[in-house]
Structure formats: C-alpha cells, structure tokens
Amino acid sequence: MHFQRRFPLPLRPRTLLVLGVIAGLLLCMWQTSRLAREQALQALRQDAENELRLSAASLVGHLSRHDYLPELLASREMVKRFLDDPDTQDPMPLNRMLDRFRATANVSDIYLLDQAGDTLVASNWHRPDTFIGQNYRFRPYYREAMAGKNGSFFGLGIQSQDRGYYFSAPVRLDDTAAEARPDGVMVLKVLLDTVETGWAEQDAELLVTDHDGVIFMASHPELRLTTMAPLTTAQRQAVIASRRYGNAALPPSGLREHHRRDTRTRLVGFDSGPLAGQRYLSLARPMANFDWHIHILKPLTPVHQAQWLAAVLAGGLYGLIALGGGIGWQRLRLRRERERFAERERRTLAQARDELERHVESRTRDLVSTNRRLSAEIEERQRAEDSLRATRDELIQAAKLAVLGQLAAGINHELNQPLAAIRAYTENARAFIARQRIESADANLSQVLELTERMADISAQLRQFSRKSGDNLTAVAVTPCFAYALRLFQSRIQESQVTIAQHWPTQEAWVRADPVRLEQVLVNLIGNALQAMSETPEPLLTLAIVTEATCVHLDVIDNGPGIPEAHLTRIFEPFYTTKTMGSGLGLSISRRIIEDLGGQLDAGDHDDGGAHFRVTLPRIADPDDPARPEESSHA
C-alpha cells in the first residue's frame, strides 16, 4: 500500500507541464491567427480599394470618351440635309458615313431618329437586326434629346439584346432657334463587353449595379442580369415598365452577407450560382455620374492562407522556444566536452597547416617556373599570330591587285574612249575659237569636262578597290556593294553581252561587315562567273539578295559549265585552281574573309545549270531606322 500511494506522484508535475505547454501552444496559435487574419483583411481591403478605383476610372473613361460624338454628328451638314427631306433622298451615303464613324470610334451602332422616334438611317443598315424602321420614342435618351439636352441611357438593345450604353444629342435644322423643338435625335451605342473582358483577367470578381440592385455588368458571365437581392414587386414592376432589360428574368444572384466590417466593406458568400462555396471580401464604390455602384469581390483565400501560415509559424516558434529551453541544460553538460574537442582540433589543424605551408611553398616554386615558360610561349604565339595576320592581309591585297590586273584591259578601254573624245573635242574647240564661234567652243569644252569627270570616276573606283581594309566592322548596305562590283566589270559585261538579272528585296538589307572586304569578295565571285561564261552562247549572270529573320544571303549564279563534282570539294583550298593563269587564292581568301565577318561562303551547281555561290552574313537592323532597338547598334 505504501508503494501504491507514492508511485503516481512523480507523474503529476510532468503531466501538468505537458498540458501547460500544449495549452500555451494552442493559445499562441489562436491569438497569432486572429492577428494575422486582421492584417490580411486590411491588406486585402487596400488591394481591393486600389483595384476598384482603377476599374471605376477605366469604366468611366471607356464610356465618357464617346459622349461628344453624337453632338458632333448632329452638327454635320449631311445629316441636317437628309433630315430636312428624308423621303426624297437616298439614305445609303448617310448610312455608310455613320458606319465609317462607327468603325473609327470602335462603337457598336450609330443611328438617326426623326421627331416621332423612328429610325431613318443606321450604321447597321446591312444587318438582319438593323434599327432602321424601329421606333425608340420610349427610350429616355430620346426624350432627353427632344427636350434639347444631351441624353444617356443603359440597358438591353431591343433588336440585338446586347447590353450597351447609349448617348444621344438633339439635331436642329436651324441652329439659331435654340428654343425650338429638335428635328431629330442622333444616337450612339457603346457595348460593355470590352470592359468586362479586361475585368476577367483580374484576380477578383467585379460587378456594376444600378439603383435597383440589378447586376448589368460582371466579370463572371453567369452573374450578368441577376440581382444583388430579390426584387420587391414594386421594383420589378418599375424595371419592367422602363423596358431597360427587356424580358430578362433578373433572378437573385444568391449573394449572402456574413459579416459587415464598415459601411462599404462586407464579408459575403453565395448560396448558389457559379461562385458558391467560397467567401469574398466585398467592397463597393458609388459612381454618382451614372447612378451606379461598382463592387469588387476579392476571394478570402489569401486571408485563410495567412491565418494558417501565421498559426503554423507561431506554433513552430513556440516549439523552438520550448525545445530551446529543453536542450539548454544539455549545452552546459556538453560545453566542457566541446572545449576539449576544440583543443584537440586546434593541435591537429596546426600540424596540418604547417604541412600545408611546406607543400604550398614547394608547389609555388614549380608554378613560378611553369608561368615563366608559359609567358614565353604566349609571347611567341602572339608574334606568330601578328605575322600570320600581316601575311593574310598582304595575301588579300595581292588578290585585289590580281583582280585589278584582270580588269586592266577593260579599264584601258574605258579610259581610251574618253581620251580619244577629249582630243577630238579639244581640236574642235580650237577651230571654233579661231573662227570666233565662242558658244560652239564652250559646248565642246563642256563635253571635255564631262569626259574628265567620267575618267575620274573610273580612277576613284580603282583607288577604292585597291585600298586596304580595316578591322572595324560597321553597318553595310548590301545593294551598293553589288552595284560597286558591277561598275568594275561594266566594260567587260558590255563587250561579252552578258545579261544581268538582279533580284533585290523591297527594303534594303543590312549586315555588319567591312565594306572593302565584302566588295572584294563580290568582285572575286562576279569575276569568276564572267570568266566561267566566256564560252557560253547567251551568258546570264544572276545576282540575288535573300533576307531571312537572322541572316542575309548574297547569291552569284552563272549559266556556265558549272563545277565538276571532283572539284567541288577542293575549290576553297589554297593554291588549288583549274585555270591556266590562276593563282588558286581567290576563293580561299574569299571564304576566309567571310568567316572573319561571322558568315560563310558555299558553292554548288544551280538547278538550271551553271555555278551557284552563296554568301551568308548575320542580318542587322537599318541603322537609320528610328524604331531600331538600341542594342542592335552595338551588336
């Protein structure tokens, strides 16, 4: 009996401690959850307030930007002239004019009513549900306009059954009689679907209600033409009498208020409908100019998540604190053991450090020696690369001079003709001067000036082709490079009666390259093509520029004998040539130039016979285009 009374006593304090810890945990999580809920609701309300203000401003802006148009159309002379005598005039010009205004203003419909409210012309004259012939004198916008004021109205269309907002303005044939009864009404209809489409992208539900609580605009389609609360008999009769919503049933939306936080903020849910099963924070904002209220429903999911997260974090923190208190006493016990362990580690680390320093010193000596050897090898490699680059540039220049040699005969012919003409014009001028025919002598001297300018152009082309290229790449237009290469071969092309076919794009193609080196490649390719067609009966040289999204292709195609299969794989090798007088460097240097420019040079046989050489270079935007992205200029 003595042992039975003493056994349970040690368990009681431990049980009380466990229960106290659990009670403290629950209390902490509950209080933290309440605080987090309140803060999350305030943040959610602030977000809802901002979104609601922006949505209301967007709706007002969408509707108000069209309110001037009916008054503007009502003042047009074409409208007044037709309204003065509609029975004897063709309405189609006015119908088309209203349709053009409708398309330009991006509205639904524009139509003209006479004094009796009958529709005379409309922008939808060609549709089966046209307004022409319909009477709208029951609409408030008609009555307001006939009273001499600009009117407005919202509701369902009688013909289209589309929800819209209507603007109207009186039409007076005599503008000086401001007090007289208007002669007609100009009406404009704006659809509301565009605004609702933008609302559907938000993480919230937006509703617009009229003074009767009818939801005529909503981001969720199934909420449209429902009511915030069931309508009374008097309200329903008033809505039916206004014919605002046609024959719509206007059922309740199922909205139910759970808690009201202030005059504008509520916590609500839906007993039925598409939004049932979830609660929302509802915030309303009046739109006094339209006698509307706009509502936003923000899901409370973030609030619930914040509650659970705060409760979990509070529980975790509480658990950490409890755990910290539980293991605090163990730290005192383990402290001495750690100190002993740290002392042993310090001695071990000191020994390892000394060994590491000796190893590092040995490795440092090896690395210094290796670095010296590498520095010497790098300097030698740089000297070799500089020598190779200089040799490559000299080869390129030599290739240019070789092409100039090939062009010498044609250039000599180009210069001999102007020289012979200059001699003849000069002798004639002397004879005219001796006969006192100054005007004839002046005409001959003018011809001499033109011929000398032509010779200067030929000389300038030679100087431009023979100059050395630079290393800096710039924006280069492709078409002028082709034109320059053709000018060098102009006499040769004329003598050989070569037909030139040029296929250029509608807009200039631009690449990043060195213009001198690109022109040299084109001169080499065109020169080879002309030489290949030397024995062709009807030589045809085709030059084409093909643009793609990221690159530009420059094609040089001849109708010569083509390239034999055995030679096709070796034509770009240095010193390989099938010509008796060729150096074998032209195509090899041309491919190297194009590769240095970041492109490629390919060769093959054309489908219609002859050889086909294609230069492919990266495409860039037009440098003179103001819409060109800034970074493209630094590509």
XYZ file of C-alpha atoms in Angstrom:
635
model
C 0.000 0.000 0.000
C 2.880 2.318 0.765
C 4.403 1.841 -2.716
C 0.997 2.230 -4.433
C 0.486 5.698 -2.920
C 3.970 7.008 -3.872
C 4.159 5.675 -7.499
C 1.841 8.187 -9.323
C 3.182 11.292 -7.532
C 6.201 11.916 -9.868
C 3.948 11.719 -12.935
C 1.640 14.592 -11.886
C 4.086 17.534 -12.355
C 5.231 16.122 -15.677
C 1.622 15.751 -16.873
C 0.789 19.284 -15.760
C 3.880 20.584 -17.591
C 2.886 18.828 -20.815
C -0.699 20.104 -20.564
C 0.549 23.624 -19.867
C 2.846 23.531 -22.877
C 0.002 22.288 -25.125
C -2.395 24.954 -23.766
C 0.211 27.671 -24.334
C 0.775 26.381 -27.872
C -2.946 26.488 -28.696
C -3.382 29.954 -27.176
C -0.364 31.297 -29.058
C -1.558 29.862 -32.383
C -5.098 31.186 -31.858
C -4.026 34.740 -30.996
C -1.492 34.825 -33.823
C -4.104 33.546 -36.259
C -6.549 36.304 -35.251
C -3.889 38.995 -35.619
C -2.789 37.627 -39.000
C -6.421 37.479 -40.181
C -6.982 41.119 -39.289
C -3.806 42.254 -41.002
C -4.539 40.145 -44.076
C -8.070 41.566 -44.275
C -6.727 45.099 -44.079
C -4.174 44.377 -46.803
C -6.829 42.679 -48.931
C -9.156 45.658 -48.478
C -6.388 48.042 -49.529
C -5.730 45.977 -52.646
C -9.451 45.834 -53.368
C -9.750 49.606 -52.894
C -6.938 50.249 -55.396
C -8.302 47.784 -57.952
C -11.818 49.150 -57.541
C -10.665 52.737 -58.047
C -8.737 51.805 -61.200
C -11.615 49.714 -62.585
C -14.113 52.526 -61.968
C -11.818 55.036 -63.648
C -11.356 52.683 -66.602
C -15.141 52.226 -66.975
C -15.799 55.966 -66.783
C -13.044 56.623 -69.307
C -14.365 53.955 -71.676
C -17.864 55.454 -71.665
C -17.011 59.169 -71.488
C -14.642 59.163 -74.451
C -17.615 58.729 -76.803
C -20.099 61.237 -75.335
C -19.031 64.028 -77.706
C -19.646 62.034 -80.898
C -23.485 62.271 -81.180
C -23.337 66.068 -80.838
C -20.531 66.201 -83.422
C -22.509 64.092 -85.907
C -25.686 66.080 -85.242
C -23.935 69.248 -86.418
C -22.850 67.787 -89.801
C -24.473 69.368 -92.825
C -25.062 65.962 -94.486
C -27.204 64.840 -91.516
C -29.265 68.039 -91.480
C -29.797 67.973 -95.241
C -31.103 64.409 -95.102
C -33.300 65.071 -92.062
C -34.861 68.083 -93.786
C -36.382 65.904 -96.526
C -35.730 62.173 -95.941
C -38.438 60.952 -98.339
C -36.744 62.293 -101.480
C -33.136 61.437 -100.661
C -31.023 58.285 -100.847
C -30.159 57.202 -97.282
C -27.189 54.985 -98.308
C -24.493 57.737 -98.301
C -25.514 58.675 -94.758
C -25.675 55.005 -93.721
C -22.126 54.474 -94.964
C -20.891 57.664 -93.271
C -22.329 56.520 -89.923
C -20.752 53.093 -90.435
C -17.349 54.718 -91.046
C -17.691 56.767 -87.880
C -18.737 53.605 -86.016
C -15.648 51.711 -87.179
C -13.323 54.645 -86.451
C -14.707 55.257 -82.956
C -14.929 51.486 -82.252
C -18.523 51.661 -81.020
C -21.459 49.303 -81.574
C -24.005 51.350 -83.523
C -24.877 54.910 -84.618
C -28.370 55.806 -85.833
C -30.634 58.809 -86.525
C -34.205 59.218 -85.246
C -36.794 61.661 -86.528
C -39.147 63.701 -84.341
C -41.508 60.735 -83.983
C -38.689 58.440 -82.757
C -38.491 56.357 -85.960
C -35.031 55.277 -87.098
C -34.256 56.779 -90.523
C -30.620 55.724 -91.042
C -28.245 53.482 -89.091
C -24.699 52.160 -89.285
C -26.108 48.585 -89.203
C -28.389 49.059 -92.235
C -26.905 45.918 -93.828
C -27.572 43.554 -90.895
C -30.717 41.458 -90.383
C -31.302 43.131 -86.980
C -30.960 46.663 -88.354
C -32.520 49.527 -86.370
C -33.990 51.181 -89.479
C -37.774 51.373 -89.188
C -37.769 50.792 -85.397
C -39.351 53.341 -83.061
C -37.446 54.295 -79.884
C -39.511 57.174 -78.562
C -39.998 55.196 -75.331
C -36.265 55.368 -74.584
C -35.177 58.025 -72.047
C -32.322 59.136 -74.298
C -34.910 60.100 -76.967
C -36.979 62.107 -74.530
C -33.938 63.893 -73.120
C -32.670 64.800 -76.591
C -36.096 66.028 -77.707
C -36.072 68.228 -74.607
C -32.977 69.891 -76.037
C -30.351 68.152 -73.875
C -27.712 65.503 -74.473
C -29.126 62.225 -73.192
C -27.749 58.939 -71.923
C -29.172 55.527 -71.066
C -28.013 51.970 -70.400
C -29.850 48.701 -70.946
C -30.513 45.814 -73.349
C -30.925 46.531 -77.051
C -34.439 45.819 -78.380
C -33.102 44.267 -81.584
C -29.666 42.902 -80.667
C -30.337 42.025 -76.984
C -26.784 43.287 -76.313
C -26.066 45.307 -73.200
C -24.972 48.808 -74.085
C -24.688 52.426 -73.017
C -26.416 54.984 -75.212
C -25.532 58.657 -75.848
C -27.881 60.999 -77.691
C -27.871 64.581 -78.934
C -30.611 66.736 -80.497
C -30.418 67.572 -84.206
C -31.656 71.053 -85.193
C -32.006 72.152 -88.779
C -31.850 75.775 -87.651
C -29.056 76.298 -85.100
C -30.265 79.833 -84.387
C -33.564 78.589 -82.923
C -32.147 77.044 -79.747
C -35.551 77.005 -78.015
C -37.378 75.267 -80.853
C -38.245 71.560 -80.718
C -35.396 69.478 -82.185
C -35.942 67.957 -85.622
C -34.319 64.632 -84.788
C -32.031 62.713 -82.462
C -28.541 61.292 -83.124
C -27.850 58.176 -81.002
C -24.614 56.251 -80.327
C -24.420 52.833 -78.634
C -21.312 51.578 -76.806
C -21.033 47.884 -75.874
C -19.807 46.946 -72.412
C -18.179 43.615 -73.335
C -14.737 45.166 -73.858
C -14.556 46.409 -70.265
C -15.744 43.043 -68.912
C -13.075 41.232 -70.942
C -10.422 43.264 -69.139
C -12.034 42.516 -65.788
C -11.879 38.771 -66.404
C -8.074 38.933 -66.200
C -8.122 40.215 -62.604
C -7.912 38.009 -59.535
C -11.287 39.290 -58.356
C -14.923 39.466 -59.380
C -16.224 42.900 -60.483
C -19.912 43.839 -60.568
C -21.770 47.010 -61.578
C -25.314 47.517 -60.275
C -27.954 50.120 -60.975
C -30.109 51.878 -58.385
C -32.418 48.832 -58.239
C -29.542 46.460 -57.436
C -29.588 44.786 -60.877
C -26.168 43.460 -61.914
C -25.920 44.523 -65.549
C -22.112 44.245 -65.784
C -19.987 41.451 -64.271
C -16.621 39.821 -64.873
C -18.347 36.416 -64.497
C -20.891 35.906 -67.332
C -23.398 33.951 -65.194
C -23.826 36.885 -62.792
C -24.976 39.293 -65.502
C -28.636 40.344 -65.359
C -29.087 38.982 -61.842
C -29.821 40.991 -58.701
C -27.869 41.596 -55.527
C -31.054 40.847 -53.540
C -34.507 39.599 -54.577
C -36.542 42.444 -56.139
C -39.743 43.564 -54.499
C -42.936 43.590 -56.524
C -42.770 47.372 -56.897
C -39.145 47.257 -58.017
C -39.812 44.518 -60.566
C -42.810 46.389 -61.989
C -40.712 49.562 -62.278
C -37.919 47.691 -64.082
C -40.405 46.058 -66.475
C -42.051 49.420 -67.168
C -38.684 51.005 -68.054
C -38.038 48.232 -70.626
C -34.392 48.622 -69.654
C -33.692 44.897 -69.520
C -36.298 43.636 -71.996
C -37.748 40.284 -70.954
C -34.823 39.241 -68.746
C -35.936 37.250 -65.684
C -33.478 39.034 -63.331
C -33.161 36.186 -60.770
C -31.300 36.706 -57.463
C -27.543 36.089 -57.616
C -27.563 34.147 -54.319
C -25.358 36.694 -52.531
C -25.496 36.483 -48.729
C -23.770 38.771 -46.244
C -21.846 37.028 -43.420
C -20.240 39.981 -41.679
C -20.205 43.760 -42.181
C -16.914 45.447 -41.280
C -17.930 49.017 -42.216
C -20.408 50.831 -44.430
C -18.605 49.776 -47.623
C -16.890 46.535 -46.664
C -18.570 43.178 -46.115
C -17.662 39.529 -45.959
C -20.060 37.707 -48.272
C -20.669 34.366 -49.921
C -23.030 32.822 -52.469
C -25.637 30.255 -51.548
C -25.970 29.227 -55.202
C -24.573 30.011 -58.582
C -21.066 29.807 -60.069
C -19.350 31.425 -57.052
C -20.945 29.244 -54.382
C -18.676 27.523 -51.885
C -16.231 30.385 -51.351
C -16.236 33.567 -49.303
C -15.243 37.008 -50.516
C -14.388 40.448 -49.225
C -16.886 42.791 -50.879
C -16.109 46.487 -51.382
C -18.481 48.921 -53.091
C -17.869 52.326 -54.640
C -20.575 54.716 -55.890
C -20.453 56.131 -59.432
C -22.556 59.249 -58.935
C -22.452 60.457 -62.543
C -24.164 57.256 -63.707
C -26.260 56.438 -60.605
C -24.379 53.128 -60.343
C -22.376 51.214 -57.775
C -19.312 49.194 -58.694
C -18.467 46.230 -56.450
C -15.349 44.127 -56.186
C -15.283 40.641 -54.632
C -11.820 39.512 -53.519
C -11.513 35.829 -52.534
C -10.585 35.284 -48.876
C -8.154 32.531 -49.840
C -5.107 34.747 -49.094
C -6.601 35.543 -45.666
C -7.095 31.879 -44.845
C -3.609 31.077 -46.068
C -2.190 33.903 -43.961
C -4.074 32.579 -40.899
C -2.780 29.054 -41.328
C 0.729 30.227 -42.110
C 0.803 32.515 -39.078
C -0.566 29.748 -36.840
C 2.000 27.271 -38.143
C 4.832 29.777 -37.770
C 3.691 30.716 -34.263
C 3.441 27.046 -33.327
C 6.845 26.397 -34.804
C 8.369 29.348 -32.967
C 6.716 28.292 -29.747
C 8.021 24.783 -30.271
C 11.500 26.121 -30.953
C 11.429 28.141 -27.754
C 10.234 25.118 -25.787
C 12.812 22.956 -27.452
C 15.475 25.553 -26.748
C 14.588 25.552 -23.080
C 14.673 21.768 -23.039
C 18.100 21.496 -24.558
C 19.600 24.457 -22.706
C 20.732 22.324 -19.844
C 22.427 19.936 -22.273
C 24.622 22.749 -23.566
C 26.122 23.174 -20.098
C 26.947 19.487 -19.997
C 28.413 19.439 -23.470
C 30.357 22.671 -23.136
C 33.409 21.132 -21.465
C 33.411 18.250 -23.893
C 33.397 20.693 -26.812
C 36.248 22.650 -25.286
C 38.351 19.509 -25.008
C 37.429 18.528 -28.517
C 38.306 22.029 -29.798
C 41.728 21.857 -28.176
C 42.457 18.580 -29.908
C 41.233 20.073 -33.204
C 43.467 23.125 -32.811
C 46.531 20.954 -32.376
C 45.560 18.837 -35.372
C 44.882 21.914 -37.516
C 48.206 23.457 -36.523
C 50.039 20.355 -37.708
C 48.031 20.273 -40.931
C 48.677 23.973 -41.508
C 52.449 23.555 -41.157
C 52.399 20.642 -43.578
C 50.241 22.640 -45.999
C 52.595 25.621 -45.901
C 55.538 23.401 -46.783
C 53.554 21.850 -49.640
C 52.409 25.280 -50.920
C 55.957 26.610 -50.893
C 57.121 23.654 -52.981
C 54.242 23.988 -55.423
C 54.781 27.753 -55.690
C 58.301 27.259 -56.940
C 57.023 24.843 -59.586
C 54.241 27.227 -60.649
C 56.628 30.180 -60.986
C 58.839 28.161 -63.284
C 55.844 26.961 -65.310
C 54.428 30.509 -65.575
C 57.699 31.770 -66.966
C 57.675 29.099 -69.669
C 54.023 29.831 -70.482
C 54.701 33.584 -70.731
C 57.494 32.943 -73.212
C 55.256 30.630 -75.256
C 52.417 33.182 -75.222
C 54.697 35.948 -76.458
C 55.991 33.673 -79.222
C 52.419 32.742 -80.193
C 51.383 36.420 -80.294
C 54.317 37.212 -82.576
C 53.348 34.311 -84.824
C 49.696 35.462 -84.925
C 50.761 39.036 -85.778
C 52.980 37.712 -88.557
C 50.151 35.469 -89.812
C 47.665 38.352 -89.740
C 50.081 40.574 -91.676
C 50.656 37.790 -94.209
C 46.903 37.253 -94.566
C 46.307 40.980 -95.169
C 49.091 41.022 -97.781
C 47.542 37.990 -99.499
C 44.153 39.740 -99.549
C 45.755 42.859 -101.003
C 47.650 40.751 -103.524
C 44.368 39.109 -104.533
C 42.888 42.566 -105.086
C 45.813 43.580 -107.279
C 45.434 40.325 -109.201
C 41.809 41.184 -109.905
C 42.899 44.677 -110.960
C 45.280 43.028 -113.417
C 42.416 41.036 -114.850
C 40.387 44.236 -115.172
C 43.287 46.186 -116.776
C 42.216 45.563 -120.362
C 38.652 46.688 -119.733
C 39.785 49.715 -117.757
C 42.267 50.649 -120.537
C 39.358 50.540 -122.978
C 37.238 52.649 -120.595
C 39.990 55.302 -120.460
C 40.969 55.250 -124.166
C 37.475 56.141 -125.343
C 37.214 59.350 -123.218
C 40.830 60.287 -124.163
C 40.091 59.994 -127.873
C 36.888 62.003 -127.426
C 38.733 64.669 -125.405
C 41.323 65.007 -128.182
C 38.596 65.443 -130.809
C 36.566 67.928 -128.710
C 39.738 69.950 -127.954
C 40.727 70.216 -131.627
C 37.182 71.293 -132.500
C 37.224 73.881 -129.714
C 40.462 75.400 -131.063
C 38.964 75.563 -134.527
C 35.760 77.214 -133.191
C 37.821 79.749 -131.223
C 39.834 80.602 -134.346
C 36.524 81.236 -136.148
C 35.188 83.301 -133.229
C 32.415 80.711 -132.537
C 32.686 81.001 -128.783
C 29.399 79.230 -127.982
C 30.349 76.151 -130.022
C 33.796 76.107 -128.429
C 32.190 76.364 -124.971
C 29.917 73.427 -125.768
C 32.918 71.306 -126.795
C 34.788 72.263 -123.617
C 31.711 71.227 -121.550
C 31.896 67.808 -123.179
C 35.597 67.653 -122.284
C 34.702 68.380 -118.621
C 32.108 65.592 -118.563
C 34.624 63.120 -120.030
C 37.277 64.069 -117.475
C 34.706 63.533 -114.675
C 33.976 60.086 -116.118
C 37.707 59.246 -116.116
C 37.906 60.492 -112.518
C 35.061 58.144 -111.544
C 36.923 55.207 -113.115
C 40.090 56.183 -111.279
C 38.176 56.551 -107.996
C 36.733 53.047 -108.410
C 40.224 51.644 -108.853
C 41.531 53.515 -105.828
C 38.565 52.360 -103.723
C 39.073 48.710 -104.714
C 42.847 48.780 -104.178
C 42.707 50.373 -100.712
C 43.377 48.229 -97.664
C 40.501 47.166 -95.443
C 40.175 47.880 -91.754
C 39.440 45.698 -88.755
C 36.371 47.586 -87.519
C 33.012 46.226 -88.655
C 30.209 48.664 -89.469
C 26.661 48.560 -90.781
C 26.849 47.876 -94.527
C 24.042 48.029 -97.100
C 24.275 45.024 -99.443
C 22.834 46.528 -102.643
C 25.526 49.282 -103.032
C 28.255 46.612 -102.672
C 26.766 44.684 -105.611
C 26.446 47.934 -107.593
C 30.121 48.792 -106.958
C 31.316 45.349 -108.076
C 29.253 45.600 -111.267
C 30.738 49.011 -112.096
C 34.256 47.495 -112.107
C 33.168 44.945 -114.734
C 30.975 47.325 -116.767
C 33.075 47.317 -119.932
C 33.686 43.562 -119.740
C 29.945 42.906 -119.317
C 29.115 45.104 -122.308
C 31.762 43.523 -124.554
C 30.705 39.969 -123.642
C 26.984 40.920 -123.925
C 26.239 39.388 -120.527
C 22.661 39.689 -119.323
C 22.403 40.790 -115.691
C 19.378 39.620 -113.630
C 19.057 41.403 -110.307
C 16.657 40.242 -107.580
C 16.691 42.769 -104.715
C 14.289 42.881 -101.732
C 11.806 45.741 -101.398
C 13.690 47.091 -98.376
C 17.448 47.487 -98.130
C 19.214 44.589 -96.389
C 21.911 45.479 -93.829
C 24.746 43.344 -92.475
C 27.623 44.029 -90.086
C 30.820 43.779 -92.124
C 33.834 45.610 -93.536
C 32.621 47.177 -96.816
C 36.045 46.897 -98.508
C 36.416 43.183 -97.766
C 32.796 42.429 -98.675
C 33.195 44.276 -102.004
C 36.417 42.310 -102.678
C 34.552 39.002 -102.200
C 31.747 40.080 -104.551
C 34.308 41.263 -107.166
C 36.066 37.862 -106.969
C 32.789 35.926 -107.333
C 31.474 38.074 -110.208
C 34.871 37.942 -111.973
C 34.944 34.139 -111.703
C 31.369 33.948 -113.017
C 32.171 36.153 -116.039
C 35.262 34.070 -116.795
C 33.249 30.826 -116.490
C 30.712 32.136 -119.068
C 33.363 33.256 -121.571
C 32.320 30.491 -123.996
C 28.607 30.437 -123.162
C 26.420 31.484 -126.144
C 23.924 33.539 -124.102
C 25.657 34.379 -120.819
C 23.327 35.193 -117.908
C 24.597 36.473 -114.554
C 22.009 36.340 -111.752
C 22.580 38.403 -108.600
C 20.132 37.980 -105.711
C 19.679 39.146 -102.127
C 17.562 36.849 -99.934
C 16.682 38.109 -96.440
C 15.688 35.942 -93.514
C 14.959 36.761 -89.891
C 18.575 36.466 -88.697
C 20.716 36.371 -91.842
C 21.111 37.707 -95.386
C 22.067 35.525 -98.390
C 24.036 37.052 -101.322
C 23.767 34.803 -104.404
C 26.004 34.923 -107.527
C 24.732 32.487 -110.192
C 26.018 31.954 -113.753
C 24.840 29.711 -116.565
C 28.325 28.477 -117.446
C 29.511 24.856 -117.429
C 29.198 24.592 -113.621
C 31.599 22.970 -111.161
C 32.595 19.308 -111.669
C 31.869 17.042 -108.721
C 35.569 16.183 -108.370
C 36.488 19.873 -107.979
C 33.572 20.909 -105.768
C 35.168 19.668 -102.551
C 38.536 21.361 -103.241
C 37.777 24.721 -104.816
C 38.232 26.545 -101.497
C 41.676 25.016 -100.865
C 44.614 27.452 -101.158
C 46.541 27.304 -104.475
C 44.016 24.892 -105.998
C 42.856 26.115 -109.425
C 41.563 24.739 -112.703
C 42.592 27.875 -114.625
C 45.815 28.001 -116.638
C 46.643 31.508 -115.362
C 45.028 31.395 -111.902
C 46.753 31.667 -108.509
C 44.286 29.443 -106.662
C 43.916 32.003 -103.837
C 40.764 33.922 -104.836
C 38.093 31.579 -103.431
C 40.251 30.539 -100.462
C 40.783 34.182 -99.432
C 37.116 34.990 -100.082
C 35.935 32.201 -97.746
C 38.426 33.333 -95.072
C 37.160 36.927 -95.361
C 33.511 35.855 -94.969
C 34.337 33.631 -91.972
C 36.166 36.579 -90.341
C 32.973 38.600 -90.826
C 30.982 35.926 -88.964
C 29.400 34.326 -92.041
C 30.017 31.509 -94.504
C 30.666 31.039 -98.242
C 29.213 27.971 -100.011
C 29.406 26.727 -103.606
C 27.429 24.292 -105.680
C 25.714 23.672 -109.022
C 22.499 25.560 -109.794
C 19.339 23.628 -110.624
C 19.166 25.248 -114.091
C 22.889 24.689 -114.801
C 25.962 26.737 -114.004
C 27.634 27.525 -110.694
C 25.916 28.961 -107.602
C 27.939 30.769 -104.929
C 26.135 31.930 -101.772
C 27.489 34.350 -99.128
C 25.604 34.208 -95.809
C 26.081 37.014 -93.254
C 24.274 37.898 -89.998
C 21.479 40.409 -90.554
C 21.174 43.673 -88.571
C 18.502 46.362 -88.454
C 18.594 49.505 -90.576
C 20.868 51.953 -88.658
C 18.782 54.902 -89.914
C 15.514 53.399 -88.646
C 14.388 55.379 -85.514
C 12.430 52.307 -84.314
C 15.581 50.127 -84.334
C 16.377 48.714 -80.850
C 19.280 50.467 -79.160
C 21.258 47.293 -78.589
C 21.318 46.411 -82.261
C 23.730 49.258 -82.876
C 26.248 47.568 -80.582
C 25.773 44.032 -81.782
